[in-house]
Backbone as a ProteinNet text record, in pm:
[ID]
protein_1_A
[PRIMARY]
MNYQPYGDGQNYQQLAWHETLELHELVAFQANSLIQFKKAIKKVQDGELKNLYLEAIEGIQGNLNELLSFYNYGPYPEDHYEMRSDEAAFFSGSLLGFTKTSVRSYAIAITETATPALHETFNRHLQKAINLHYKVFTYMYRRGYYSSYDLTKLRMNDVKSAKKALNMPY
[TERTIARY]
12321.5	12199.5	12077.5	11982	11888.8	11777	11816.8	11709.5	11631.2	11499.6	11424.7	11339	11384.2	11294.9	11164.4	11130	10977.5	10919.8	10977.2	10914.9	10802.7	10666.1	10579.4	10477.3	10519.2	10436.5	10333.8	10308.5	10212.5	10295.2	10402.4	10491.9	10618.3	10661.2	10772.8	10851.1	10985.7	11074.4	11117	11115.7	11168.4	11108	11069.9	11009	11141.6	11108.8	11213.2	11236.9	11335.4	11350.6	11236.6	11209.8	11096	10993.9	10934.2	10798.4	10810.7	10923.9	10948.4	10934.5	10981.2	10953.3	10814.1	10760.6	10591.9	10508.9	10549.4	10478.4	10496.1	10632.3	10636	10562.5	10561.7	10469	10326.1	10286.2	10139.5	10088.2	10178.7	10156	10170.4	10257.6	10305.8	10184.5	10145.7	10023.6	9879.5	9880.7	9720.4	9739.5	9857.7	9849.7	9840	9874.6	9876.2	9727.1	9675.2	9530	9438.7	9485.4	9372	9378.7	9486.2	9498.5	9421.4	9429.6	9347.4	9202.8	9164.9	9019.9	8967.4	9048.9	9000.3	8982.9	9067.1	9075.3	8934.9	8925.3	8816.8	8684.5	8659.9	8536.2	8448.3	8511	8450.5	8399.3	8420.3	8366.1	8261.4	8258.4	8159.8	8012.9	7923	7778.3	7682.4	7710.2	7625.6	7637.1	7517.9	7531.4	7562.7	7529	7573.7	7716.9	7801.7	7921.4	8006.4	7941	8006.2	8000.5	7915.6	7915.2	8011	8027.6	8150.9	8287.5	8311.4	8416.8	8444.1	8346.5	8370.5	8382.7	8334.6	8377.4	8516.7	8566.2	8701.1	8790.2	8759.3	8828.3	8843	8731.3	8746.3	8799.1	8801.5	8867.4	9023.5	9076.3	9183.1	9266.5	9196.8	9215.8	9257.6	9145.1	9179.3	9281.9	9310.9	9444.4	9564.9	9573.7	9696.1	9720.6	9614.6	9644.4	9688.5	9644.5	9699	9839.3	9840.7	9973.5	10089.8	10067.9	10162.8	10218.7	10115	10165.6	10292.6	10313.4	10424.7	10539.6	10544.6	10671.8	10748.8	10692.8	10786.8	10853.7	10854.9	10952	11054.9	11082.7	11184.6	11272.3	11368.6	11439	11394.7	11337.3	11257.3	11270.3	11362.4	11365.5	11271.5	11146.2	11013.3	11045.3	11151.7	11155.6	11240.3	11285.2	11372.8	11311.3	11176.7	11140.4	11070.6	11052.1	11032.1	10894.5	10795.5	10699.4	10707	10692.4	10716.6	10586.3	10537.9	10429.4	10436.2	10520.8	10537.6	10453.5	10365.4	10257.5	10335.8	10453.3	10497.5	10553.8	10579.4	10594.4	10486.6	10367.2	10221.2	10201.8	10213.8	10163.8	10256.7	10394	10472.4	10477.4	10421.7	10412.2	10281.8	10191.5	10054.6	10094.3	10175.2	10198	10291.1	10382.9	10461.6	10378.7	10262	10170.7	10101.6	10065	9974.2	10073.3	10184.2	10285.4	10334	10340.8	10380.7	10242.3	10117.9	10001.7	10000.2	10032.8	10024.8	10117.8	10231.7	10339.6	10271.3	10227.7	10171.6	10064.6	9978.5	9845.3	9881.6	9978	10005	10096.4	10176.2	10249.5	10149.9	10060.3	9949.4	9871.1	9822.4	9752.1	9819.7	9942.1	10024.4	10028.7	10010.8	10028.8	9902.5	9792.3	9644.3	9603.6	9691.8	9682.9	9728.8	9621	9633.8	9659.9	9592.1	9592.5	9710.9	9793.4	9923.4	9945.1	9833.2	9825.9	9799.7	9714.5	9677.7	9817.8	9873	9985.1	10097	10121.3	10231.2	10196.4	10070.4	10005.8	10041.9	9997.9	10021.4	10170.3	10257.1	10396.8	10443.6	10399.5	10451.9	10397.8	10277.6	10226.6	10321	10329.5	10411	10554.2	10626.6	10742.3	10736.7	10632.1	10613	10584.4	10503.1	10472.3	10624.1	10686.8	10818.1	10904.4	10916.2	10985.9	10934.1	10825.8	10750.4	10769.3	10783.4	10784	10917.2	11025.5	11179.9	11186	11118	11146	11079.8	10952	10904	10971	11026.8	11113.8	11228.6	11317.5	11440.8	11393.2	11283.9	11267.9	11236.5	11167.8	11127.2	11287.1	11368.9	11476	11579.2	11576.6	11670.7	11639.4	11508.6	11464.5	11423.3	11484.4	11452.3	11317.3	11236.5	11086	11087.7	11180.8	11189.8	11335.4	11363	11487.1	11497.4	11513.2	11522.6	11662.9	11754.9	11855.9	11886	11791.6	11805.7	11663.8	11657.8	11543.6	11485.5	11583.5	11530.9	11456.7	11519.5	11446.7	11330.2	11343.7	11213.8	11092.5	11113.4	11025.1	10976.2	11063.4	11027.3	10920.8	10954.1	10867.1	10745.7	10720.4	10606	10510.8	10581.6	10495.7	10451.9	10557	10505.4	10390.6	10390.2	10290.5	10138.3	10187.4	10027.7	9990	10074.5	9993.7	9942	10002.5	9936.5	9813.3	9810.4	9682.7	9585.1	9606.1	9521	9450.9	9543.7	9506.1	9437.1	9428.3	9397.7	9231.1	9161.2	9018.8	8953.4	8832.9	8757.1	8601.4
14109	14032.9	14066.1	14137.9	14175.9	14076	13963.6	13857	13861.2	13878.4	13851.3	13747.5	13646.7	13517.5	13530.6	13621.5	13648.9	13734.7	13822.1	13922.7	13989.7	14005.5	14100.1	13995.4	13858.4	13797	13696	13763	13700.6	13631.9	13715	13689.4	13630.9	13507.2	13450.5	13373.9	13376.3	13298.2	13157.7	13142.8	13019.4	12992.2	12879.4	12841.8	12822.3	12861.8	12823.5	12685	12649.1	12524.8	12464.2	12516.9	12458.5	12455.7	12536.3	12514.7	12428	12408.5	12286.4	12168	12146.4	12021.8	12011.4	12091.6	12099	12056.9	12127.1	12075.8	11937.3	11890.9	11743.3	11660.4	11679.7	11616.1	11609	11717.2	11748.1	11659.2	11683	11602.8	11463	11423.5	11271.6	11183.2	11261.2	11203.6	11210.8	11314.4	11328.8	11243	11220	11145.6	10988	10950.8	10810.9	10801.4	10885.6	10888.1	10879.9	10959.3	10966.9	10794.2	10752.7	10628.4	10527.8	10532.2	10475.5	10477.6	10589.7	10628.6	10570.2	10585	10544.2	10390	10316.1	10182.6	10132.1	10203.1	10166.1	10200.2	10298.7	10339.4	10244.8	10164.6	10060.3	9955.8	9950.7	9836.3	9897.2	10025.4	10096.8	10093.4	10033	9993.7	10103.3	10159	10266.5	10396.4	10456.9	10567.5	10697.1	10711.3	10833.7	10821.4	10711.7	10701	10702	10661.2	10654	10811.1	10879	11056.7	11116.2	11043.3	11125.6	11094.2	10962.3	10947.4	11013.1	11031.1	11118.6	11236.3	11322.2	11441.7	11454.4	11357.2	11360.5	11334.5	11253.2	11222.6	11357	11405.2	11538.1	11660.3	11663.5	11774.3	11747	11607.2	11602.9	11605.6	11584.7	11613.1	11748.5	11819.6	11985.4	12022.2	11971.8	12017.2	11967.3	11881.8	11802	11893	11912.1	12013.1	12142	12188.3	12320.8	12326.9	12218.7	12207.3	12170.2	12084.3	12063.8	12189.1	12297.1	12415.2	12481	12463.5	12526.2	12451.8	12328.9	12240	12308.6	12405.1	12485.7	12572.7	12608	12708.7	12629	12499.2	12457	12366.5	12292.3	12213.7	12091	12095.9	11981.2	11966.6	11876.1	11871.8	11775.9	11829.2	11742.3	11641.3	11661.1	11575.3	11457.8	11445.2	11324.5	11232.8	11234.4	11141.8	10998.7	10890.3	10768.4	10724	10669.7	10610.8	10453.8	10465	10304.2	10262.9	10138.9	10082.3	9975.2	9987.7	9915	9917.7	9835.6	9825.9	9833.3	9781.1	9776.6	9942.3	10001.7	10147	10229	10196	10249	10197.7	10061.2	10010	10058.8	10061	10109.4	10248	10328	10475.5	10492.7	10399.6	10410.1	10404.9	10272.3	10236.5	10360.7	10414.1	10534.9	10658.3	10693	10791.7	10753.5	10621.3	10583.9	10583.8	10548.4	10574	10697.5	10798.9	10941.7	11000	10971.2	11041	10958.4	10843.8	10778.9	10854.7	10885.8	10954.1	11091.7	11164.1	11281.8	11271.6	11184.5	11181.8	11138.5	11038.7	11011.3	11132.1	11204.9	11309.2	11399.4	11445.2	11554.5	11488.7	11361.2	11309.6	11306.7	11266.4	11294.1	11433.3	11532.5	11661	11691.5	11603.2	11639.5	11534.9	11459.4	11347.8	11375.7	11365.8	11393.8	11267.8	11161.8	11040.2	10947.9	10937.6	10874.6	10728.8	10636.5	10520	10528.8	10621.6	10639.8	10725.7	10801	10878.8	10772.2	10668.1	10583.1	10491.2	10449.6	10364.4	10442.4	10576.5	10657.6	10670.2	10681.9	10686.8	10555.4	10445.4	10307.2	10298.8	10345	10340	10419.3	10541.1	10647.4	10587.3	10520.5	10459.3	10340.5	10273.6	10158	10235.4	10330.3	10420.8	10448.7	10521.5	10561.7	10464.9	10350.1	10251.8	10168.3	10163.3	10124.5	10217	10341.5	10432.9	10421.8	10420.9	10396.3	10292	10165.7	10059.5	10049.1	10106.4	10134.9	10233.8	10345.9	10454.9	10369.5	10296.1	10233.6	10121.4	10054.5	9958.3	10059.7	10152.9	10243.7	10282.1	10354.1	10405.4	10301.8	10165.8	10086	10030.4	10050.4	9987.7	10106.2	10221.2	10358.8	10414.3	10390.1	10420.2	10568.7	10597.6	10739.5	10777.7	10891.7	10954.6	11075.9	11051.8	11130	11232.4	11183	11269.1	11336.8	11307.2	11385.6	11448.7	11574.6	11669.7	11669.5	11687.4	11678.8	11532.9	11433.4	11297	11290.1	11330	11327.8	11412.8	11521	11581.6	11539.2	11470.2	11409.1	11290.2	11212.1	11094	11176.6	11272.5	11332.2	11365.5	11436.4	11468.4	11344.8	11222.9	11098.4	11051.6	11056.8	10983.2	11052.6	11193	11261.5	11262.7	11249.3	11232.5	11100.9	10999.5	10873.5	10857.8	10929.6	10926.2	11013.9	11112.4	11207.7	11117.6	11031.9	10978.7	10863.4	10807.1	10686.9	10682.4	10577.8	10585.1	10553.6	10585.3	10555.6	10503.5
7747.3	7729.7	7822.6	7758.3	7836.2	7854.2	7944.1	7962.2	8084.1	8074.4	8197.1	8206	8270	8268.1	8308.2	8401.6	8445.7	8360.4	8290.9	8224	8312.8	8271.9	8344.7	8421.8	8437.4	8516.1	8414.5	8302.6	8192.8	8083.4	8027.1	7944.5	7981	7955.7	8022.6	7923.1	7932.6	7830.5	7890.3	8021.4	8095.1	8216.1	8250.3	8390.9	8482.9	8589.2	8706.6	8739.5	8797.3	8820.1	8913.7	9012.4	9112.7	9059.2	8954.8	8886.9	8795.5	8731.5	8638.7	8707.1	8833.1	8898.3	8958.4	8974.8	9027	8909.6	8783.7	8686.3	8631.2	8641.4	8636.2	8700.2	8834.2	8930.5	8902	8854.6	8826.1	8685.5	8597.5	8452.3	8472	8542.6	8546.4	8627.1	8733.6	8821.8	8738.1	8650.4	8593.1	8474.2	8414.8	8300.1	8327.5	8464	8507.7	8561.8	8614.1	8656.9	8543.4	8439.8	8317.1	8238.3	8228.9	8185	8284.6	8385.6	8488.5	8462.9	8455.5	8457.1	8321.2	8213.8	8077.7	8096.4	8137.4	8156.1	8229.3	8348.6	8442.7	8417.9	8305.9	8286.6	8205.1	8112	8039.3	8149.8	8282.7	8365.9	8450.7	8460.7	8556.1	8485.3	8565.4	8503	8553.4	8673.6	8716.7	8657.2	8586.8	8518.8	8579.4	8712.8	8790.7	8797.4	8838.8	8858.5	8716.9	8627.9	8488.8	8462.2	8479.4	8442.1	8540.9	8644.6	8728.4	8658.9	8630	8571.3	8436.7	8345.2	8246.8	8278.9	8371.8	8410.9	8468.6	8533.2	8579.8	8448	8371	8237.8	8156.5	8143.9	8043.3	8130.4	8251.4	8343.6	8319.3	8327.3	8352.4	8195.7	8092	7954	7923.7	7981.3	7986.7	8048.4	8175.9	8250.3	8170.6	8119.4	8051.4	7939.4	7852.5	7729.2	7793.7	7881.7	7929.9	7990.4	8062.9	8111.9	8026.5	7917.4	7827.5	7759.2	7753.6	7679.2	7742.8	7873.5	7945.5	7933.4	7891.9	7832.9	7732.2	7659.1	7575.1	7642.5	7759.4	7848.8	7924.2	7891.8	7966.2	7871.5	7931.5	7856	7808.6	7671.6	7631.3	7470.2	7399.2	7263.7	7225.6	7199.9	7133.9	7046	6974.4	6863.3	6885.4	7024.3	7055.7	7141.8	7162	7238.5	7185.2	7251.6	7175	7248.2	7189.8	7258.8	7308.1	7424.1	7489.1	7538.6	7503.6	7553.9	7649	7734.3	7850.1	7968.1	7986.7	8095.6	8229	8261.2	8374.2	8423.9	8325.8	8350.4	8410.7	8335	8382	8522.2	8546.2	8688.5	8772.9	8767.1	8865.4	8898.2	8777.8	8804.4	8863	8862.8	8934.2	9098.5	9104.9	9242.7	9319.2	9247.6	9306.9	9336.8	9240	9279.9	9417.5	9421.7	9529.9	9682.7	9647.8	9767.2	9808.1	9708.2	9749.3	9803.9	9768.1	9828.4	9965.7	9998.4	10123.3	10221.3	10169.2	10250	10290.9	10195	10209.4	10323.8	10300.8	10392	10523.1	10554.1	10671.3	10748.1	10693.9	10751	10801.8	10722.2	10745.9	10875.2	10861.2	10966.2	11090.3	11099.9	11230.6	11294.3	11207.7	11267.8	11332.9	11310.9	11376.4	11470	11501.3	11595.5	11732.4	11834.5	11962.7	12055.1	12001.9	12068.4	12062.5	12150.6	12136.6	12051.7	12101.3	12023	11889.6	11842.4	11706.8	11627.3	11694.7	11669.6	11611.6	11720	11706.4	11584.7	11560.3	11436.3	11310	11311.8	11182	11143.8	11269.7	11262.9	11177.4	11228.8	11171.4	11007.1	11008.7	10859.2	10757	10813.6	10738.7	10719	10791.7	10766.3	10674.8	10680.6	10575.4	10434.2	10420.8	10309.8	10261	10321.8	10298.1	10235.1	10299	10261.7	10120.2	10118.5	9989.4	9874.5	9899.3	9792.8	9730.5	9843.8	9795.1	9690.8	9733.6	9671.5	9521.4	9527.8	9369.3	9299.2	9374.7	9298.2	9240.7	9328.1	9285.3	9157.3	9174.7	9056.5	8939.9	8958.6	8825.8	8778.5	8855.3	8821	8747.3	8810.1	8751.2	8616.7	8595.8	8475.9	8336.8	8390.6	8292.1	8302	8390.4	8376.3	8450.7	8526.3	8602.9	8597.5	8512	8475.7	8584.1	8710.9	8812.2	8813.6	8743.9	8757.4	8619.7	8518.2	8377.6	8360	8408.4	8373.1	8254.3	8134.5	7999.9	7976.4	8005.8	7975.8	8052.5	8189.7	8266.1	8211.9	8171.9	8100.1	7975.9	7907.2	7777	7797.8	7909.8	7945.8	7980	8056.4	8095.2	7971.2	7876.1	7750.2	7669.4	7666	7619.3	7673.9	7803.4	7875.9	7883.9	7883.6	7865.7	7742.4	7618.8	7483.3	7472.4	7536.6	7523.7	7613.2	7725.9	7772.4	7709.6	7654.3	7580.8	7465.7	7409.4	7262	7292.9	7425	7452.3	7432.7	7371.9	7359.9	7477.3	7508.2	7635.5	7595.8
[MASK]
++++++++++++++++++++++++++++++++++++++++++++++++++++++++++++++++++++++++++++++++++++++++++++++++++++++++++++++++++++++++++++++++++++++++++++++++++++++++++++++++++++++++++

């Protein structure tokens, strides 16, 4: 078999595992954020801020449409996903994204901190963020919102969430 997964760098047949997972992270985060922004824009009164929300919404929609095209190059049977309208999945996904960002932010901040008391504070906060992230992940996993051990199902959920976010009015 003359199979070249990477081709010439432009033409490819399959994504590598590590880039498949990075794609998942980006699509999941942006789909959840898009839903949040579309819900929030209805409440924004300030015209300038509303325009910033519109710019973010349009940018994320463009990103998702472009990123979804790469799902054709991985293990994803598109005809087997089901739409779920569970608000708990959305809210827990939002909380998971927040905790993951907190962990990353505190980890970076610690590497830039020279003051011992601030370093200790950041370290305590980091541990709390890690623990909360684990609790949120466990909650989502137990309820079937995050299929971390089934890459195909995980990717199917990404596409479902992204399509829901893209089709949501604002």
